[in-house]
PDB file of C-alpha atoms in Angstrom:
ATOM      1  CA  MET A   1      -0.374  -0.322   0.284  1.00 42.00           C
ATOM      2  CA  GLU A   2       1.153   3.477  -0.424  1.00 43.00           C
ATOM      3  CA  GLN A   3       2.220   4.871   2.222  1.00 49.00           C
ATOM      4  CA  LEU A   4       1.590   9.026   3.335  1.00 50.00           C
ATOM      5  CA  GLU A   5       3.923  10.792   5.334  1.00 63.00           C
ATOM      6  CA  ALA A   6       3.233  11.140   9.103  1.00 68.00           C
ATOM      7  CA  ALA A   7       3.059  14.414   8.982  1.00 72.00           C
ATOM      8  CA  ARG A   8       0.172  14.074   6.847  1.00 75.00           C
ATOM      9  CA  TRP A   9      -1.799  11.388   8.113  1.00 76.00           C
ATOM     10  CA  LYS A  10      -2.869  13.584  11.372  1.00 76.00           C
ATOM     11  CA  GLU A  11      -3.614  17.039   8.588  1.00 80.00           C
ATOM     12  CA  ALA A  12      -5.462  13.868   6.867  1.00 80.00           C
ATOM     13  CA  ALA A  13      -7.688  13.227  10.801  1.00 81.00           C
ATOM     14  CA  ALA A  14      -7.894  16.803  11.391  1.00 82.00           C
ATOM     15  CA  ALA A  15      -9.553  17.278   7.604  1.00 82.00           C
ATOM     16  CA  LEU A  16     -11.896  14.302   8.320  1.00 85.00           C
ATOM     17  CA  ASN A  17     -13.149  15.153  11.363  1.00 86.00           C
ATOM     18  CA  ALA A  18     -13.472  18.940  10.533  1.00 82.00           C
ATOM     19  CA  ALA A  19     -15.868  17.853   7.339  1.00 81.00           C
ATOM     20  CA  VAL A  20     -17.244  14.625   8.520  1.00 83.00           C
ATOM     21  CA  VAL A  21     -18.213  14.316  11.715  1.00 79.00           C
ATOM     22  CA  GLN A  22     -21.913  14.162  11.287  1.00 81.00           C
ATOM     23  CA  PRO A  23     -24.582  12.124  10.311  1.00 88.00           C
ATOM     24  CA  LEU A  24     -24.164  11.086   6.546  1.00 88.00           C
ATOM     25  CA  SER A  25     -27.645  10.058   4.827  1.00 87.00           C
ATOM     26  CA  GLY A  26     -28.717   8.362   1.329  1.00 85.00           C
ATOM     27  CA  ALA A  27     -30.508   5.615  -0.156  1.00 81.00           C
ATOM     28  CA  GLN A  28     -28.842   3.428   2.075  1.00 83.00           C
ATOM     29  CA  GLY A  29     -29.449   4.659   5.489  1.00 85.00           C
ATOM     30  CA  THR A  30     -27.927   7.154   7.950  1.00 90.00           C
ATOM     31  CA  TYR A  31     -25.103   6.491  10.026  1.00 91.00           C
ATOM     32  CA  GLU A  32     -24.220   9.169  12.336  1.00 92.00           C
ATOM     33  CA  ILE A  33     -20.208   9.437  12.773  1.00 92.00           C
ATOM     34  CA  LYS A  34     -18.242   9.679  16.274  1.00 91.00           C
ATOM     35  CA  TYR A  35     -14.955  10.734  14.675  1.00 91.00           C
ATOM     36  CA  TRP A  36     -11.991  10.144  12.639  1.00 90.00           C
ATOM     37  CA  GLY A  37      -8.441   9.069  13.515  1.00 87.00           C
ATOM     38  CA  ALA A  38      -5.275   8.293  11.313  1.00 84.00           C
ATOM     39  CA  THR A  39      -2.283   7.462  13.759  1.00 84.00           C
ATOM     40  CA  PRO A  40       1.277   6.771  12.481  1.00 83.00           C
ATOM     41  CA  GLY A  41       3.232   4.847  16.153  1.00 82.00           C
ATOM     42  CA  LEU A  42       0.198   4.077  17.333  1.00 83.00           C
ATOM     43  CA  LYS A  43       0.678   3.259  21.126  1.00 85.00           C
ATOM     44  CA  ALA A  44      -0.758   0.911  23.362  1.00 86.00           C
ATOM     45  CA  ASN A  45      -4.364   1.554  24.745  1.00 85.00           C
ATOM     46  CA  PRO A  46      -5.966   0.904  27.091  1.00 87.00           C
ATOM     47  CA  TYR A  47      -8.585  -3.195  27.848  1.00 89.00           C
ATOM     48  CA  HIS A  48     -11.644  -0.649  26.836  1.00 89.00           C
ATOM     49  CA  LYS A  49     -15.232  -0.546  25.071  1.00 90.00           C
ATOM     50  CA  HIS A  50     -17.179   1.381  22.915  1.00 90.00           C
ATOM     51  CA  SER A  51     -21.086   1.845  22.604  1.00 90.00           C
ATOM     52  CA  PHE A  52     -20.390   2.292  18.454  1.00 91.00           C
ATOM     53  CA  TYR A  53     -18.315  -0.059  15.836  1.00 92.00           C
ATOM     54  CA  GLU A  54     -15.034   0.549  15.181  1.00 94.00           C
ATOM     55  CA  ILE A  55     -13.248  -0.447  12.508  1.00 94.00           C
ATOM     56  CA  CYS A  56      -9.686  -0.174  12.028  1.00 94.00           C
ATOM     57  CA  LEU A  57      -7.563  -0.599   9.030  1.00 93.00           C
ATOM     58  CA  CYS A  58      -3.411  -1.706   9.392  1.00 92.00           C
ATOM     59  CA  THR A  59      -1.633   0.057   6.264  1.00 89.00           C
ATOM     60  CA  ARG A  60       1.928  -0.421   8.358  1.00 90.00           C
ATOM     61  CA  GLY A  61       3.359  -2.262  11.095  1.00 92.00           C
ATOM     62  CA  GLY A  62       2.111  -4.266  13.498  1.00 92.00           C
ATOM     63  CA  GLY A  63       0.593  -5.822  16.212  1.00 93.00           C
ATOM     64  CA  THR A  64      -2.019  -7.787  18.072  1.00 94.00           C
ATOM     65  CA  TYR A  65      -6.057  -7.459  18.608  1.00 94.00           C
ATOM     66  CA  ARG A  66      -7.189  -9.084  21.591  1.00 92.00           C
ATOM     67  CA  GLU A  67     -10.916  -9.327  21.780  1.00 90.00           C
ATOM     68  CA  LYS A  68     -11.700 -10.840  24.808  1.00 81.00           C
ATOM     69  CA  ASP A  69      -9.735 -13.646  25.649  1.00 81.00           C
ATOM     70  CA  GLU A  70      -8.137 -14.218  22.270  1.00 86.00           C
ATOM     71  CA  ARG A  71      -5.277 -12.172  20.498  1.00 89.00           C
ATOM     72  CA  PHE A  72      -4.999 -11.998  16.884  1.00 91.00           C
ATOM     73  CA  ARG A  73      -2.300 -10.671  14.575  1.00 92.00           C
ATOM     74  CA  ILE A  74      -2.378  -7.275  12.754  1.00 93.00           C
ATOM     75  CA  GLU A  75      -0.225  -6.863  10.000  1.00 93.00           C
ATOM     76  CA  PRO A  76      -0.534  -4.475   6.609  1.00 93.00           C
ATOM     77  CA  GLY A  77      -3.818  -5.592   4.556  1.00 92.00           C
ATOM     78  CA  ILE A  78      -5.596  -6.408   7.619  1.00 92.00           C
ATOM     79  CA  ALA A  79      -8.446  -4.486   9.139  1.00 93.00           C
ATOM     80  CA  PHE A  80     -10.833  -5.100  12.053  1.00 93.00           C
ATOM     81  CA  CYS A  81     -13.964  -4.711  13.499  1.00 91.00           C
ATOM     82  CA  SER A  82     -14.527  -3.952  17.418  1.00 91.00           C
ATOM     83  CA  ARG A  83     -18.152  -3.951  17.980  1.00 90.00           C
ATOM     84  CA  PRO A  84     -20.510  -2.359  20.305  1.00 90.00           C
ATOM     85  CA  GLU A  85     -20.189  -3.079  24.275  1.00 88.00           C
ATOM     86  CA  VAL A  86     -17.220  -5.816  23.318  1.00 89.00           C
ATOM     87  CA  TYR A  87     -14.059  -4.392  25.277  1.00 90.00           C
ATOM     88  CA  HIS A  88     -10.812  -4.852  23.514  1.00 92.00           C
ATOM     89  CA  GLN A  89      -6.994  -4.268  23.457  1.00 92.00           C
ATOM     90  CA  ILE A  90      -4.814  -2.941  20.349  1.00 93.00           C
ATOM     91  CA  VAL A  91      -1.234  -3.988  21.398  1.00 93.00           C
ATOM     92  CA  PRO A  92       1.976  -2.451  19.013  1.00 93.00           C
ATOM     93  CA  ASP A  93       4.729  -4.413  18.311  1.00 93.00           C
ATOM     94  CA  PRO A  94       7.914  -3.070  20.741  1.00 90.00           C
ATOM     95  CA  ASP A  95      10.090  -3.146  17.220  1.00 87.00           C
ATOM     96  CA  ARG A  96       7.852  -1.393  14.457  1.00 87.00           C
ATOM     97  CA  GLU A  97       5.877   1.315  14.691  1.00 87.00           C
ATOM     98  CA  LEU A  98       1.724   0.944  14.125  1.00 90.00           C
ATOM     99  CA  TYR A  99      -0.144   2.608  11.628  1.00 89.00           C
ATOM    100  CA  LEU A 100      -3.823   2.257  11.736  1.00 90.00           C
ATOM    101  CA  LEU A 101      -6.544   3.791  10.343  1.00 90.00           C
ATOM    102  CA  TYR A 102      -9.729   4.021  11.974  1.00 92.00           C
ATOM    103  CA  ILE A 103     -12.964   5.228  11.839  1.00 93.00           C
ATOM    104  CA  ALA A 104     -15.938   4.782  15.316  1.00 92.00           C
ATOM    105  CA  PHE A 105     -19.911   5.282  13.744  1.00 94.00           C
ATOM    106  CA  GLN A 106     -23.182   4.200  14.972  1.00 90.00           C
ATOM    107  CA  ALA A 107     -25.482   1.974  12.769  1.00 87.00           C
ATOM    108  CA  GLU A 108     -29.102   1.716  14.187  1.00 79.00           C
ATOM    109  CA  PRO A 109     -30.934  -1.097  12.655  1.00 73.00           C
ATOM    110  CA  ASP A 110     -34.049   1.948  12.811  1.00 74.00           C
ATOM    111  CA  ARG A 111     -32.427   4.029  10.697  1.00 82.00           C
ATOM    112  CA  LEU A 112     -30.921   1.555   7.605  1.00 82.00           C
ATOM    113  CA  PRO A 113     -32.777  -0.104   5.029  1.00 78.00           C
ATOM    114  CA  PRO A 114     -33.700  -3.695   6.716  1.00 73.00           C
ATOM    115  CA  GLU A 115     -31.905  -5.218   4.116  1.00 72.00           C
ATOM    116  CA  ALA A 116     -28.317  -2.847   5.338  1.00 76.00           C
ATOM    117  CA  GLY A 117     -30.272  -3.247   9.238  1.00 77.00           C
ATOM    118  CA  ALA A 118     -29.771  -7.124   8.784  1.00 75.00           C
ATOM    119  CA  MET A 119     -26.342  -6.623   7.927  1.00 77.00           C
ATOM    120  CA  PHE A 120     -25.360  -4.688  10.695  1.00 80.00           C
ATOM    121  CA  GLU A 121     -27.248  -6.859  13.162  1.00 77.00           C
ATOM    122  CA  LEU A 122     -24.837  -9.728  12.048  1.00 75.00           C
ATOM    123  CA  LEU A 123     -21.760  -8.140  12.902  1.00 78.00           C
ATOM    124  CA  ARG A 124     -23.303  -7.063  16.209  1.00 77.00           C
ATOM    125  CA  GLU A 125     -24.632 -11.023  17.351  1.00 72.00           C
ATOM    126  CA  GLU A 126     -21.980 -12.584  19.064  1.00 62.00           C
ATOM    127  CA  GLY A 127     -19.134 -14.775  17.435  1.00 61.00           C
ATOM    128  CA  PRO A 128     -15.670 -14.700  16.000  1.00 64.00           C
ATOM    129  CA  PRO A 129     -13.659 -11.191  16.394  1.00 73.00           C
ATOM    130  CA  LEU A 130     -14.167  -9.860  12.623  1.00 77.00           C
ATOM    131  CA  ILE A 131     -10.653  -9.775  11.612  1.00 81.00           C
ATOM    132  CA  ARG A 132      -9.962  -9.411   7.920  1.00 83.00           C
ATOM    133  CA  GLN A 133      -7.334  -9.563   5.326  1.00 86.00           C
ATOM    134  CA  ALA A 134      -8.663  -6.422   3.573  1.00 89.00           C
ATOM    135  CA  ALA A 135      -5.463  -5.199   1.263  1.00 87.00           C
ATOM    136  CA  GLY A 136      -7.327  -4.752  -2.278  1.00 88.00           C
ATOM    137  CA  THR A 137     -10.524  -5.006  -1.299  1.00 90.00           C
ATOM    138  CA  PRO A 138     -13.029  -1.477  -2.423  1.00 91.00           C
ATOM    139  CA  ALA A 139     -13.011  -0.528   1.575  1.00 91.00           C
ATOM    140  CA  ALA A 140      -9.397  -0.380   1.739  1.00 91.00           C
ATOM    141  CA  ASN A 141      -9.143   1.600  -1.692  1.00 92.00           C
ATOM    142  CA  LEU A 142     -11.745   3.764  -0.520  1.00 92.00           C
ATOM    143  CA  TRP A 143      -9.682   4.215   2.857  1.00 89.00           C
ATOM    144  CA  LEU A 144      -6.312   5.237   0.727  1.00 87.00           C
ATOM    145  CA  ALA A 145      -8.727   7.708  -1.248  1.00 87.00           C
ATOM    146  CA  LEU A 146     -10.137   9.067   1.725  1.00 86.00           C
ATOM    147  CA  LEU A 147      -6.743  10.084   3.310  1.00 83.00           C
ATOM    148  CA  GLN A 148      -4.830  11.994   0.165  1.00 82.00           C
ATOM    149  CA  LEU A 149      -8.041  13.255  -0.187  1.00 82.00           C
ATOM    150  CA  SER A 150      -8.088  15.020   3.090  1.00 80.00           C
ATOM    151  CA  SER A 151      -4.269  15.821   2.763  1.00 72.00           C
ATOM    152  CA  SER A 152      -4.077  19.549   2.891  1.00 56.00           C
ATOM    153  CA  GLY A 153      -2.278  19.284  -0.795  1.00 54.00           C
ATOM    154  CA  LEU A 154      -5.899  18.408  -1.619  1.00 54.00           C
ATOM    155  CA  LEU A 155      -7.512  20.034   0.112  1.00 54.00           C
ATOM    156  CA  TRP A 156     -10.215  22.856  -2.419  1.00 53.00           C
ATOM    157  CA  GLU A 157     -13.181  24.791  -1.505  1.00 54.00           C
ATOM    158  CA  LYS A 158     -15.840  22.079  -1.993  1.00 58.00           C
ATOM    159  CA  SER A 159     -14.161  19.484  -0.874  1.00 72.00           C
ATOM    160  CA  ALA A 160     -16.037  18.304   1.874  1.00 78.00           C
ATOM    161  CA  GLU A 161     -18.623  17.160   0.118  1.00 81.00           C
ATOM    162  CA  LEU A 162     -16.680  14.892  -1.462  1.00 83.00           C
ATOM    163  CA  LEU A 163     -15.180  13.992   1.619  1.00 86.00           C
ATOM    164  CA  GLN A 164     -18.121  13.077   2.636  1.00 88.00           C
ATOM    165  CA  GLN A 165     -19.533  11.250  -0.715  1.00 89.00           C
ATOM    166  CA  VAL A 166     -16.944   8.562  -0.578  1.00 90.00           C
ATOM    167  CA  ALA A 167     -17.011   8.615   3.026  1.00 91.00           C
ATOM    168  CA  TYR A 168     -20.311   7.067   3.659  1.00 92.00           C
ATOM    169  CA  SER A 169     -19.234   4.678   0.165  1.00 92.00           C
ATOM    170  CA  LEU A 170     -16.892   3.519   2.525  1.00 93.00           C
ATOM    171  CA  LEU A 171     -19.013   2.728   5.476  1.00 92.00           C
ATOM    172  CA  LEU A 172     -21.870   0.916   3.130  1.00 89.00           C
ATOM    173  CA  THR A 173     -18.708  -1.892   1.651  1.00 89.00           C
ATOM    174  CA  PHE A 174     -17.854  -2.759   5.684  1.00 88.00           C
ATOM    175  CA  PRO A 175     -20.896  -5.127   5.947  1.00 83.00           C
ATOM    176  CA  SER A 176     -19.700  -6.937   2.912  1.00 79.00           C
ATOM    177  CA  LEU A 177     -16.406  -6.800   4.598  1.00 84.00           C
ATOM    178  CA  PHE A 178     -16.977  -8.198   8.090  1.00 82.00           C
ATOM    179  CA  ALA A 179     -20.458 -10.346   7.307  1.00 71.00           C
ATOM    180  CA  ALA A 180     -19.739 -11.855   4.109  1.00 63.00           C
ATOM    181  CA  ASP A 181     -18.569 -15.900   6.569  1.00 57.00           C
ATOM    182  CA  ARG A 182     -21.466 -15.360   9.227  1.00 53.00           C
ATOM    183  CA  LEU A 183     -23.546 -14.835   5.942  1.00 51.00           C
ATOM    184  CA  GLN A 184     -22.720 -17.922   4.339  1.00 49.00           C
ATOM    185  CA  ARG A 185     -22.798 -19.803   7.746  1.00 48.00           C
ATOM    186  CA  GLY A 186     -26.024 -19.180   8.036  1.00 45.00           C
ATOM    187  CA  SER A 187     -27.198 -19.505   4.832  1.00 44.00           C
ATOM    188  CA  ALA A 188     -25.507 -19.969   0.657  1.00 39.00           C
ATOM    189  CA  ASP A 189     -28.042 -16.454   0.444  1.00 44.00           C
ATOM    190  CA  PRO A 190     -27.195 -13.344   0.382  1.00 44.00           C
ATOM    191  CA  VAL A 191     -29.327 -11.462   2.585  1.00 46.00           C
ATOM    192  CA  LYS A 192     -32.772 -11.715   2.125  1.00 51.00           C
ATOM    193  CA  PRO A 193     -35.223  -9.043   1.369  1.00 59.00           C
ATOM    194  CA  VAL A 194     -37.325  -8.182   4.013  1.00 65.00           C
ATOM    195  CA  SER A 195     -40.811  -9.242   2.258  1.00 70.00           C
ATOM    196  CA  ILE A 196     -39.092 -13.253   2.051  1.00 73.00           C
ATOM    197  CA  MET A 197     -38.231 -12.767   5.304  1.00 77.00           C
ATOM    198  CA  LEU A 198     -40.911 -11.088   7.115  1.00 82.00           C
ATOM    199  CA  ASP A 199     -42.741 -14.056   4.617  1.00 83.00           C
ATOM    200  CA  GLN A 200     -40.880 -16.923   6.066  1.00 84.00           C
ATOM    201  CA  ALA A 201     -40.816 -16.173   9.724  1.00 88.00           C
ATOM    202  CA  ARG A 202     -45.100 -15.926   8.913  1.00 88.00           C
ATOM    203  CA  MET A 203     -44.809 -19.333   7.452  1.00 87.00           C
ATOM    204  CA  TYR A 204     -42.361 -20.281  10.129  1.00 88.00           C
ATOM    205  CA  MET A 205     -44.874 -19.801  13.419  1.00 90.00           C
ATOM    206  CA  LYS A 206     -48.188 -20.624  11.606  1.00 89.00           C
ATOM    207  CA  ASP A 207     -46.609 -23.921  11.244  1.00 88.00           C
ATOM    208  CA  ASN A 208     -45.289 -24.220  14.477  1.00 90.00           C
ATOM    209  CA  LEU A 209     -48.281 -22.559  16.400  1.00 91.00           C
ATOM    210  CA  ALA A 210     -47.713 -25.296  19.118  1.00 89.00           C
ATOM    211  CA  GLU A 211     -43.929 -24.584  19.881  1.00 88.00           C
ATOM    212  CA  SER A 212     -42.699 -22.550  23.175  1.00 83.00           C
ATOM    213  CA  HIS A 213     -40.307 -19.031  22.628  1.00 86.00           C
ATOM    214  CA  LEU A 214     -41.112 -18.986  18.804  1.00 89.00           C
ATOM    215  CA  THR A 215     -39.667 -15.560  18.897  1.00 89.00           C
ATOM    216  CA  GLY A 216     -36.231 -17.172  19.186  1.00 88.00           C
ATOM    217  CA  GLN A 217     -36.801 -20.516  17.303  1.00 88.00           C
ATOM    218  CA  VAL A 218     -38.197 -18.628  14.291  1.00 88.00           C
ATOM    219  CA  ALA A 219     -34.450 -15.901  14.859  1.00 85.00           C
ATOM    220  CA  ARG A 220     -32.530 -18.545  14.512  1.00 81.00           C
ATOM    221  CA  TYR A 221     -33.785 -20.157  11.544  1.00 80.00           C
ATOM    222  CA  LEU A 222     -33.523 -16.540   9.635  1.00 78.00           C
ATOM    223  CA  HIS A 223     -30.067 -16.195  10.910  1.00 72.00           C
ATOM    224  CA  ILE A 224     -30.616 -13.114  12.497  1.00 78.00           C
ATOM    225  CA  SER A 225     -31.608 -11.353  16.106  1.00 81.00           C
ATOM    226  CA  GLU A 226     -34.375 -11.324  17.909  1.00 85.00           C
ATOM    227  CA  ARG A 227     -34.214  -7.824  17.638  1.00 85.00           C
ATOM    228  CA  HIS A 228     -34.088  -7.516  14.841  1.00 82.00           C
ATOM    229  CA  LEU A 229     -37.203  -9.899  13.569  1.00 86.00           C
ATOM    230  CA  SER A 230     -39.109  -8.153  16.432  1.00 88.00           C
ATOM    231  CA  ARG A 231     -38.024  -4.294  14.905  1.00 85.00           C
ATOM    232  CA  VAL A 232     -39.371  -5.965  11.115  1.00 84.00           C
ATOM    233  CA  PHE A 233     -42.531  -7.181  12.407  1.00 88.00           C
ATOM    234  CA  ARG A 234     -43.272  -4.074  14.639  1.00 87.00           C
ATOM    235  CA  ARG A 235     -41.794  -1.952  10.636  1.00 81.00           C
ATOM    236  CA  GLU A 236     -43.771  -4.209   8.002  1.00 82.00           C
ATOM    237  CA  LEU A 237     -47.078  -5.605  10.710  1.00 85.00           C
ATOM    238  CA  GLN A 238     -47.284  -3.002  12.852  1.00 87.00           C
ATOM    239  CA  MET A 239     -47.526  -5.218  14.760  1.00 90.00           C
ATOM    240  CA  THR A 240     -45.552  -7.032  18.329  1.00 92.00           C
ATOM    241  CA  ILE A 241     -44.501 -10.741  17.216  1.00 92.00           C
ATOM    242  CA  GLY A 242     -46.763 -11.950  20.525  1.00 92.00           C
ATOM    243  CA  GLU A 243     -49.724 -10.182  18.721  1.00 92.00           C
ATOM    244  CA  PHE A 244     -49.033 -11.944  16.101  1.00 92.00           C
ATOM    245  CA  ILE A 245     -48.178 -15.399  16.880  1.00 94.00           C
ATOM    246  CA  ARG A 246     -51.673 -14.712  19.301  1.00 93.00           C
ATOM    247  CA  ARG A 247     -53.625 -13.521  16.306  1.00 92.00           C
ATOM    248  CA  GLU A 248     -52.744 -17.193  14.800  1.00 92.00           C
ATOM    249  CA  ARG A 249     -52.975 -19.273  17.622  1.00 94.00           C
ATOM    250  CA  ILE A 250     -57.038 -17.921  18.171  1.00 94.00           C
ATOM    251  CA  ARG A 251     -57.124 -18.615  13.955  1.00 92.00           C
ATOM    252  CA  SER A 252     -55.753 -22.087  14.649  1.00 92.00           C
ATOM    253  CA  ALA A 253     -57.811 -22.951  17.233  1.00 93.00           C
ATOM    254  CA  SER A 254     -61.214 -21.102  15.953  1.00 92.00           C
ATOM    255  CA  GLU A 255     -60.557 -23.599  12.247  1.00 90.00           C
ATOM    256  CA  LEU A 256     -60.355 -27.030  14.419  1.00 92.00           C
ATOM    257  CA  LEU A 257     -62.988 -25.818  16.915  1.00 91.00           C
ATOM    258  CA  ARG A 258     -64.503 -25.561  13.652  1.00 88.00           C
ATOM    259  CA  LYS A 259     -63.869 -28.273  11.207  1.00 88.00           C
ATOM    260  CA  SER A 260     -62.575 -31.249  14.149  1.00 87.00           C
ATOM    261  CA  GLY A 261     -63.979 -33.064  16.626  1.00 86.00           C
ATOM    262  CA  LEU A 262     -60.506 -32.358  18.799  1.00 91.00           C
ATOM    263  CA  PRO A 263     -61.630 -32.002  22.921  1.00 92.00           C
ATOM    264  CA  ILE A 264     -60.740 -28.667  23.907  1.00 93.00           C
ATOM    265  CA  LYS A 265     -57.524 -29.571  25.664  1.00 93.00           C
ATOM    266  CA  ASP A 266     -56.210 -31.253  22.672  1.00 93.00           C
ATOM    267  CA  ILE A 267     -56.839 -27.982  20.841  1.00 94.00           C
ATOM    268  CA  ALA A 268     -55.496 -26.374  23.315  1.00 93.00           C
ATOM    269  CA  GLU A 269     -52.286 -27.901  22.780  1.00 93.00           C
ATOM    270  CA  LYS A 270     -51.822 -28.234  19.436  1.00 91.00           C
ATOM    271  CA  THR A 271     -51.795 -24.187  19.062  1.00 93.00           C
ATOM    272  CA  GLY A 272     -49.934 -23.522  21.763  1.00 92.00           C
ATOM    273  CA  PHE A 273     -51.800 -22.076  24.175  1.00 92.00           C
ATOM    274  CA  GLY A 274     -51.087 -25.117  26.229  1.00 89.00           C
ATOM    275  CA  THR A 275     -53.514 -25.167  29.374  1.00 92.00           C
ATOM    276  CA  VAL A 276     -57.395 -25.311  28.981  1.00 93.00           C
ATOM    277  CA  HIS A 277     -57.463 -22.562  31.154  1.00 94.00           C
ATOM    278  CA  TYR A 278     -55.040 -20.131  29.226  1.00 94.00           C
ATOM    279  CA  PHE A 279     -56.784 -20.711  26.224  1.00 93.00           C
ATOM    280  CA  THR A 280     -59.804 -20.623  27.069  1.00 93.00           C
ATOM    281  CA  ARG A 281     -59.409 -17.128  28.554  1.00 94.00           C
ATOM    282  CA  ILE A 282     -57.318 -15.852  25.369  1.00 93.00           C
ATOM    283  CA  PHE A 283     -59.738 -17.290  23.438  1.00 93.00           C
ATOM    284  CA  ARG A 284     -62.865 -14.910  25.231  1.00 92.00           C
ATOM    285  CA  GLN A 285     -61.473 -11.518  25.466  1.00 91.00           C
ATOM    286  CA  ALA A 286     -60.064 -12.436  21.302  1.00 90.00           C
ATOM    287  CA  THR A 287     -63.478 -13.219  20.544  1.00 88.00           C
ATOM    288  CA  GLY A 288     -66.076 -12.965  23.001  1.00 90.00           C
ATOM    289  CA  TRP A 289     -67.134 -16.537  23.046  1.00 89.00           C
ATOM    290  CA  SER A 290     -65.407 -19.556  25.901  1.00 92.00           C
ATOM    291  CA  PRO A 291     -64.185 -21.909  23.174  1.00 92.00           C
ATOM    292  CA  ALA A 292     -67.237 -24.335  23.824  1.00 91.00           C
ATOM    293  CA  ALA A 293     -69.320 -22.011  23.129  1.00 90.00           C
ATOM    294  CA  TYR A 294     -67.864 -20.373  20.139  1.00 89.00           C
ATOM    295  CA  ARG A 295     -68.197 -24.711  18.450  1.00 88.00           C
ATOM    296  CA  ARG A 296     -71.782 -24.746  19.788  1.00 86.00           C
ATOM    297  CA  SER A 297     -72.299 -21.590  17.657  1.00 84.00           C
ATOM    298  CA  ILE A 298     -71.422 -23.250  14.444  1.00 77.00           C
ATOM    299  CA  SER A 299     -74.483 -25.945  14.741  1.00 65.00           C
ATOM    300  CA  GLU A 300     -76.674 -21.911  14.865  1.00 64.00           C
ATOM    301  CA  PRO A 301     -76.890 -20.771  11.218  1.00 53.00           C
ATOM    302  CA  ASP A 302     -77.470 -16.945  12.088  1.00 54.00           C
ATOM    303  CA  ALA A 303     -75.907 -16.720  14.625  1.00 52.00           C
ATOM    304  CA  ARG A 304     -73.067 -13.691  14.497  1.00 52.00           C
ATOM    305  CA  LEU A 305     -70.259 -14.326  15.960  1.00 49.00           C
ATOM    306  CA  PRO A 306     -68.841 -10.986  17.900  1.00 49.00           C
ATOM    307  CA  ALA A 307     -64.838 -11.566  15.768  1.00 44.00           C
ATOM    308  CA  GLU A 308     -66.293 -11.721  13.428  1.00 42.00           C
ATOM    309  CA  GLU A 309     -67.807  -8.114  13.449  1.00 38.00           C
ATOM    310  CA  ARG A 310     -64.614  -7.651  16.130  1.00 40.00           C
ATOM    311  CA  TYR A 311     -62.063  -8.517  13.434  1.00 39.00           C
ATOM    312  CA  GLY A 312     -63.623  -9.507   9.914  1.00 38.00           C
ATOM    313  CA  SER A 313     -63.433 -13.156   8.830  1.00 38.00           C
ATOM    314  CA  SER A 314     -60.310 -13.162   7.142  1.00 33.00           C
ATOM    315  CA  GLN A 315     -58.537 -11.016   9.838  1.00 38.00           C
ATOM    316  CA  MET A 316     -59.212 -13.537  12.994  1.00 41.00           C
ATOM    317  CA  LEU A 317     -60.723 -17.100  12.404  1.00 39.00           C
ATOM    318  CA  ILE A 318     -60.691 -17.796   8.511  1.00 31.00           C
TER     319      ILE A 318
END
């Protein structure tokens, strides 16, 4: 990799911190920049954590990156990602100066498109430290371009806008750089569009209503976090996962009451309510009828069910 003189590194970091420490917004969401760094001869830092992401790229020298009880070599071309709330430490080699580029930023899934949010959720989840050979990747090339553009000899009147554009592009490269192996471990497919993910989640829940802890099961099935899954349900369906599961259990139980001769106890177990007492209480809250009364009403063609008045047959009971 090409190197700039140490003095110009500091000038470049100052220029970036002056021009590009603010929320950066675009078609792929909003990212809040905390700070930039371009440090020649980095000294060892304490074992610490952040509430945000910090991503570093080594361009010269060497050292050790520590995360929890694991230690990894830092060499030129190595990039590493320190995740929010994860303790870490950087220790340079005693006989070599460590040249490090770094950026700290917030990437809140609620401020990102669903696919980008899912990628950052993958980064944030518990797993092996995020260490990558980045030499020659778009991320490394954009970072070095930023370093050169922000050096004093190349600044001009409207350069701040260009720096912000390149910085935003750099941020968009991080999920693919660091999440690639996690995506491969979870699925051979790329991150699913939210509509496909939501359809798969709903189908899984409908097919497994008798199971407990459905939210965790679905999240593991889709290889996303429970928190991200909950956000998708609230954003796309305007309901919580618990509300969706309850609605589907009521719908399924109603169908079994209408079309089968199963005992109410068996229906309660089959639809995930567990006990007859709990089933009766929730079913009455949702429909205005006890399960037994609802089943009896089926033989009365002129009866109009309270649940149909409240929810409409297409939403609750069919």
